[in-house]
């Protein structure tokens, strides 16, 4: 039987610092905590995750391209690149696998510069402001798509 394609969970700049970075905004969970929670949840639903983080825009673009063949869906928290990167928006638009955009904080309650996202329009859905639980909600959404 063919191996199931993983969900790519991609994290952008500075998210490697979760746990110590602005805990009032992003909470106390580290990225490793989030990865462990995502793996357990996906496993429970019979899915696998490929969990990655990069501080480099081009690497995230390359991973989105790779996901087109290698993943069943993408969950992406692009960090600040969300608000600045037309290239990431174009990459999401260029691929056929569904992309869920996640933000830990409620970006709409923050500075105006964080209200715009290059990823939101081409994304299949957006999960914003639920803290690190947003990743779990996104996995649940992908699992429900896969059931239908
Ligand atoms: C973030 C929100 C962005 O505005 C910020 O630059 C981040 C994290 C979030 O998860 O809330 O790095 O994407």
PDB file of C-alpha atoms and ligand atoms in Angstrom:
ATOM      1  CA  UNK A   1       0.000   0.000   0.000  1.00  0.00           C
ATOM      2  CA  UNK A   2       1.291   3.464  -0.810  1.00  0.00           C
ATOM      3  CA  UNK A   3       2.676   5.398   2.160  1.00  0.00           C
ATOM      4  CA  UNK A   4       0.322   8.154   3.307  1.00  0.00           C
ATOM      5  CA  UNK A   5       1.565  11.635   2.522  1.00  0.00           C
ATOM      6  CA  UNK A   6       2.411  13.706   5.603  1.00  0.00           C
ATOM      7  CA  UNK A   7       0.988  17.059   6.601  1.00  0.00           C
ATOM      8  CA  UNK A   8       3.807  19.575   6.227  1.00  0.00           C
ATOM      9  CA  UNK A   9       3.814  21.920   9.245  1.00  0.00           C
ATOM     10  CA  UNK A  10       6.036  24.864   8.342  1.00  0.00           C
ATOM     11  CA  UNK A  11       7.187  27.551  10.737  1.00  0.00           C
ATOM     12  CA  UNK A  12       8.854  30.820   9.811  1.00  0.00           C
ATOM     13  CA  UNK A  13      11.266  33.279  11.402  1.00  0.00           C
ATOM     14  CA  UNK A  14      11.730  33.510  15.163  1.00  0.00           C
ATOM     15  CA  UNK A  15       9.323  30.680  15.938  1.00  0.00           C
ATOM     16  CA  UNK A  16      12.351  28.637  17.036  1.00  0.00           C
ATOM     17  CA  UNK A  17      12.397  31.010  20.031  1.00  0.00           C
ATOM     18  CA  UNK A  18       8.894  30.152  21.253  1.00  0.00           C
ATOM     19  CA  UNK A  19       8.846  29.543  24.986  1.00  0.00           C
ATOM     20  CA  UNK A  20      11.090  32.497  25.779  1.00  0.00           C
ATOM     21  CA  UNK A  21      10.009  34.931  23.040  1.00  0.00           C
ATOM     22  CA  UNK A  22       7.347  37.435  24.182  1.00  0.00           C
ATOM     23  CA  UNK A  23       5.450  34.896  26.318  1.00  0.00           C
ATOM     24  CA  UNK A  24       2.633  37.431  26.851  1.00  0.00           C
ATOM     25  CA  UNK A  25       1.981  37.209  23.076  1.00  0.00           C
ATOM     26  CA  UNK A  26       2.884  33.606  22.305  1.00  0.00           C
ATOM     27  CA  UNK A  27       2.650  31.681  25.603  1.00  0.00           C
ATOM     28  CA  UNK A  28       5.161  29.365  27.231  1.00  0.00           C
ATOM     29  CA  UNK A  29       5.167  26.373  24.904  1.00  0.00           C
ATOM     30  CA  UNK A  30       8.339  25.771  22.939  1.00  0.00           C
ATOM     31  CA  UNK A  31       8.309  24.784  19.276  1.00  0.00           C
ATOM     32  CA  UNK A  32       9.426  21.305  20.399  1.00  0.00           C
ATOM     33  CA  UNK A  33       6.331  21.116  22.659  1.00  0.00           C
ATOM     34  CA  UNK A  34       4.116  22.086  19.721  1.00  0.00           C
ATOM     35  CA  UNK A  35       5.818  19.533  17.474  1.00  0.00           C
ATOM     36  CA  UNK A  36       5.288  16.763  20.051  1.00  0.00           C
ATOM     37  CA  UNK A  37       1.620  17.713  20.425  1.00  0.00           C
ATOM     38  CA  UNK A  38       1.125  17.786  16.639  1.00  0.00           C
ATOM     39  CA  UNK A  39       2.786  14.371  16.220  1.00  0.00           C
ATOM     40  CA  UNK A  40       0.654  12.799  18.944  1.00  0.00           C
ATOM     41  CA  UNK A  41      -2.557  14.291  17.611  1.00  0.00           C
ATOM     42  CA  UNK A  42      -1.810  13.321  14.012  1.00  0.00           C
ATOM     43  CA  UNK A  43      -0.819   9.812  15.088  1.00  0.00           C
ATOM     44  CA  UNK A  44      -4.128   9.497  16.914  1.00  0.00           C
ATOM     45  CA  UNK A  45      -5.888  10.357  13.662  1.00  0.00           C
ATOM     46  CA  UNK A  46      -3.784   7.989  11.552  1.00  0.00           C
ATOM     47  CA  UNK A  47      -1.793  10.788   9.958  1.00  0.00           C
ATOM     48  CA  UNK A  48       1.867  11.777   9.985  1.00  0.00           C
ATOM     49  CA  UNK A  49       3.489  15.186  10.148  1.00  0.00           C
ATOM     50  CA  UNK A  50       6.657  16.641   8.698  1.00  0.00           C
ATOM     51  CA  UNK A  51       7.470  19.503  11.087  1.00  0.00           C
ATOM     52  CA  UNK A  52       9.979  22.170  10.047  1.00  0.00           C
ATOM     53  CA  UNK A  53      11.146  25.667  10.978  1.00  0.00           C
ATOM     54  CA  UNK A  54      13.280  28.141   9.052  1.00  0.00           C
ATOM     55  CA  UNK A  55      14.354  31.731   9.492  1.00  0.00           C
ATOM     56  CA  UNK A  56      14.850  32.004   5.701  1.00  0.00           C
ATOM     57  CA  UNK A  57      12.177  33.018   3.223  1.00  0.00           C
ATOM     58  CA  UNK A  58      13.597  31.039   0.273  1.00  0.00           C
ATOM     59  CA  UNK A  59      13.723  27.837   2.301  1.00  0.00           C
ATOM     60  CA  UNK A  60      10.027  28.219   3.146  1.00  0.00           C
ATOM     61  CA  UNK A  61       9.269  28.810  -0.559  1.00  0.00           C
ATOM     62  CA  UNK A  62      11.213  25.643  -1.455  1.00  0.00           C
ATOM     63  CA  UNK A  63       9.311  23.644   1.181  1.00  0.00           C
ATOM     64  CA  UNK A  64       5.961  24.847  -0.187  1.00  0.00           C
ATOM     65  CA  UNK A  65       7.021  23.671  -3.661  1.00  0.00           C
ATOM     66  CA  UNK A  66       8.146  20.332  -2.212  1.00  0.00           C
ATOM     67  CA  UNK A  67       4.792  19.981  -0.411  1.00  0.00           C
ATOM     68  CA  UNK A  68       2.964  20.038  -3.732  1.00  0.00           C
ATOM     69  CA  UNK A  69       4.162  16.477  -4.441  1.00  0.00           C
ATOM     70  CA  UNK A  70       5.111  15.264  -0.995  1.00  0.00           C
ATOM     71  CA  UNK A  71       2.310  16.433   1.338  1.00  0.00           C
ATOM     72  CA  UNK A  72      -1.446  15.951   1.676  1.00  0.00           C
ATOM     73  CA  UNK A  73      -1.786  19.469   3.137  1.00  0.00           C
ATOM     74  CA  UNK A  74       0.300  22.297   4.558  1.00  0.00           C
ATOM     75  CA  UNK A  75      -0.125  24.107   7.860  1.00  0.00           C
ATOM     76  CA  UNK A  76       1.996  27.252   7.881  1.00  0.00           C
ATOM     77  CA  UNK A  77       2.829  29.875  10.459  1.00  0.00           C
ATOM     78  CA  UNK A  78       5.070  32.140   8.410  1.00  0.00           C
ATOM     79  CA  UNK A  79       5.757  34.528  11.307  1.00  0.00           C
ATOM     80  CA  UNK A  80       6.520  38.080  10.192  1.00  0.00           C
ATOM     81  CA  UNK A  81       6.991  36.926   6.566  1.00  0.00           C
ATOM     82  CA  UNK A  82       3.194  36.594   6.511  1.00  0.00           C
ATOM     83  CA  UNK A  83       2.975  40.365   6.356  1.00  0.00           C
ATOM     84  CA  UNK A  84       5.861  41.057   3.966  1.00  0.00           C
ATOM     85  CA  UNK A  85       6.394  38.173   1.568  1.00  0.00           C
ATOM     86  CA  UNK A  86       4.680  38.297  -1.801  1.00  0.00           C
ATOM     87  CA  UNK A  87       6.930  35.343  -2.707  1.00  0.00           C
ATOM     88  CA  UNK A  88       5.358  33.162  -0.009  1.00  0.00           C
ATOM     89  CA  UNK A  89       1.877  34.246  -1.107  1.00  0.00           C
ATOM     90  CA  UNK A  90       2.757  33.362  -4.703  1.00  0.00           C
ATOM     91  CA  UNK A  91       4.116  29.970  -3.601  1.00  0.00           C
ATOM     92  CA  UNK A  92       0.865  29.170  -1.780  1.00  0.00           C
ATOM     93  CA  UNK A  93      -1.044  30.232  -4.901  1.00  0.00           C
ATOM     94  CA  UNK A  94       1.197  28.083  -7.112  1.00  0.00           C
ATOM     95  CA  UNK A  95       0.586  24.770  -5.350  1.00  0.00           C
ATOM     96  CA  UNK A  96      -2.471  22.534  -5.389  1.00  0.00           C
ATOM     97  CA  UNK A  97      -2.366  21.072  -1.881  1.00  0.00           C
ATOM     98  CA  UNK A  98      -4.576  22.920   0.624  1.00  0.00           C
ATOM     99  CA  UNK A  99      -2.784  25.347   2.925  1.00  0.00           C
ATOM    100  CA  UNK A 100      -3.979  26.350   6.392  1.00  0.00           C
ATOM    101  CA  UNK A 101      -2.526  29.602   7.728  1.00  0.00           C
ATOM    102  CA  UNK A 102      -2.013  29.638  11.502  1.00  0.00           C
ATOM    103  CA  UNK A 103      -1.095  32.457  13.880  1.00  0.00           C
ATOM    104  CA  UNK A 104      -0.688  31.941  17.592  1.00  0.00           C
ATOM    105  CA  UNK A 105      -1.603  35.524  18.472  1.00  0.00           C
ATOM    106  CA  UNK A 106      -4.623  37.442  17.227  1.00  0.00           C
ATOM    107  CA  UNK A 107      -2.763  39.485  14.627  1.00  0.00           C
ATOM    108  CA  UNK A 108      -5.866  41.642  14.064  1.00  0.00           C
ATOM    109  CA  UNK A 109      -5.699  42.910  17.637  1.00  0.00           C
ATOM    110  CA  UNK A 110      -2.070  43.974  17.169  1.00  0.00           C
ATOM    111  CA  UNK A 111      -0.237  46.619  15.117  1.00  0.00           C
ATOM    112  CA  UNK A 112      -1.817  47.550  11.781  1.00  0.00           C
ATOM    113  CA  UNK A 113       1.179  46.152   9.883  1.00  0.00           C
ATOM    114  CA  UNK A 114       0.181  42.682  11.124  1.00  0.00           C
ATOM    115  CA  UNK A 115      -3.379  42.951   9.775  1.00  0.00           C
ATOM    116  CA  UNK A 116      -2.382  42.175   6.211  1.00  0.00           C
ATOM    117  CA  UNK A 117      -1.320  38.696   5.144  1.00  0.00           C
ATOM    118  CA  UNK A 118       0.000  37.710   1.723  1.00  0.00           C
ATOM    119  CA  UNK A 119      -0.985  34.120   2.521  1.00  0.00           C
ATOM    120  CA  UNK A 120      -4.621  34.524   3.570  1.00  0.00           C
ATOM    121  CA  UNK A 121      -6.199  34.960   0.122  1.00  0.00           C
ATOM    122  CA  UNK A 122      -4.686  31.831  -1.456  1.00  0.00           C
ATOM    123  CA  UNK A 123      -5.021  29.795   1.782  1.00  0.00           C
ATOM    124  CA  UNK A 124      -7.824  27.275   2.178  1.00  0.00           C
ATOM    125  CA  UNK A 125      -8.451  28.514   5.713  1.00  0.00           C
ATOM    126  CA  UNK A 126      -7.063  30.649   8.505  1.00  0.00           C
ATOM    127  CA  UNK A 127      -6.756  29.979  12.244  1.00  0.00           C
ATOM    128  CA  UNK A 128      -5.782  33.037  14.242  1.00  0.00           C
ATOM    129  CA  UNK A 129      -5.588  33.907  17.921  1.00  0.00           C
ATOM    130  CA  UNK A 130      -6.141  30.528  19.590  1.00  0.00           C
ATOM    131  CA  UNK A 131      -2.631  30.353  20.989  1.00  0.00           C
ATOM    132  CA  UNK A 132      -0.581  27.274  20.230  1.00  0.00           C
ATOM    133  CA  UNK A 133      -3.857  25.296  20.132  1.00  0.00           C
ATOM    134  CA  UNK A 134      -4.205  26.724  16.603  1.00  0.00           C
ATOM    135  CA  UNK A 135      -1.876  24.013  15.291  1.00  0.00           C
ATOM    136  CA  UNK A 136      -4.115  21.290  16.758  1.00  0.00           C
ATOM    137  CA  UNK A 137      -7.212  22.952  15.293  1.00  0.00           C
ATOM    138  CA  UNK A 138      -5.502  23.005  11.896  1.00  0.00           C
ATOM    139  CA  UNK A 139      -4.645  19.297  12.118  1.00  0.00           C
ATOM    140  CA  UNK A 140      -8.270  18.592  13.003  1.00  0.00           C
ATOM    141  CA  UNK A 141      -9.382  20.536   9.917  1.00  0.00           C
ATOM    142  CA  UNK A 142      -7.017  18.551   7.678  1.00  0.00           C
ATOM    143  CA  UNK A 143      -8.243  15.271   9.216  1.00  0.00           C
ATOM    144  CA  UNK A 144     -11.844  16.248   8.477  1.00  0.00           C
ATOM    145  CA  UNK A 145     -10.950  17.092   4.859  1.00  0.00           C
ATOM    146  CA  UNK A 146      -9.291  13.697   4.537  1.00  0.00           C
ATOM    147  CA  UNK A 147     -12.439  11.961   5.815  1.00  0.00           C
ATOM    148  CA  UNK A 148     -14.603  13.469   3.073  1.00  0.00           C
TER     149      UNK A 148
HETATM  150  C1  LIG B   1       2.793  35.196  14.416  1.00  0.00           C
HETATM  151  C2  LIG B   1       2.304  36.639  14.235  1.00  0.00           C
HETATM  152  C3  LIG B   1       3.297  37.446  13.409  1.00  0.00           C
HETATM  153  O1  LIG B   1       2.829  38.777  13.267  1.00  0.00           O
HETATM  154  C4  LIG B   1       4.650  37.469  14.100  1.00  0.00           C
HETATM  155  O2  LIG B   1       5.579  38.172  13.304  1.00  0.00           O
HETATM  156  C5  LIG B   1       5.136  36.119  14.427  1.00  0.00           C
HETATM  157  C6  LIG B   1       4.196  35.155  14.996  1.00  0.00           C
HETATM  158  C7  LIG B   1       1.863  34.396  15.345  1.00  0.00           C
HETATM  159  O3  LIG B   1       1.955  33.182  15.346  1.00  0.00           O
HETATM  160  O4  LIG B   1       1.072  34.999  16.097  1.00  0.00           O
HETATM  161  O5  LIG B   1       6.324  35.819  14.322  1.00  0.00           O
HETATM  162  O6  LIG B   1       2.782  34.557  13.157  1.00  0.00           O
END
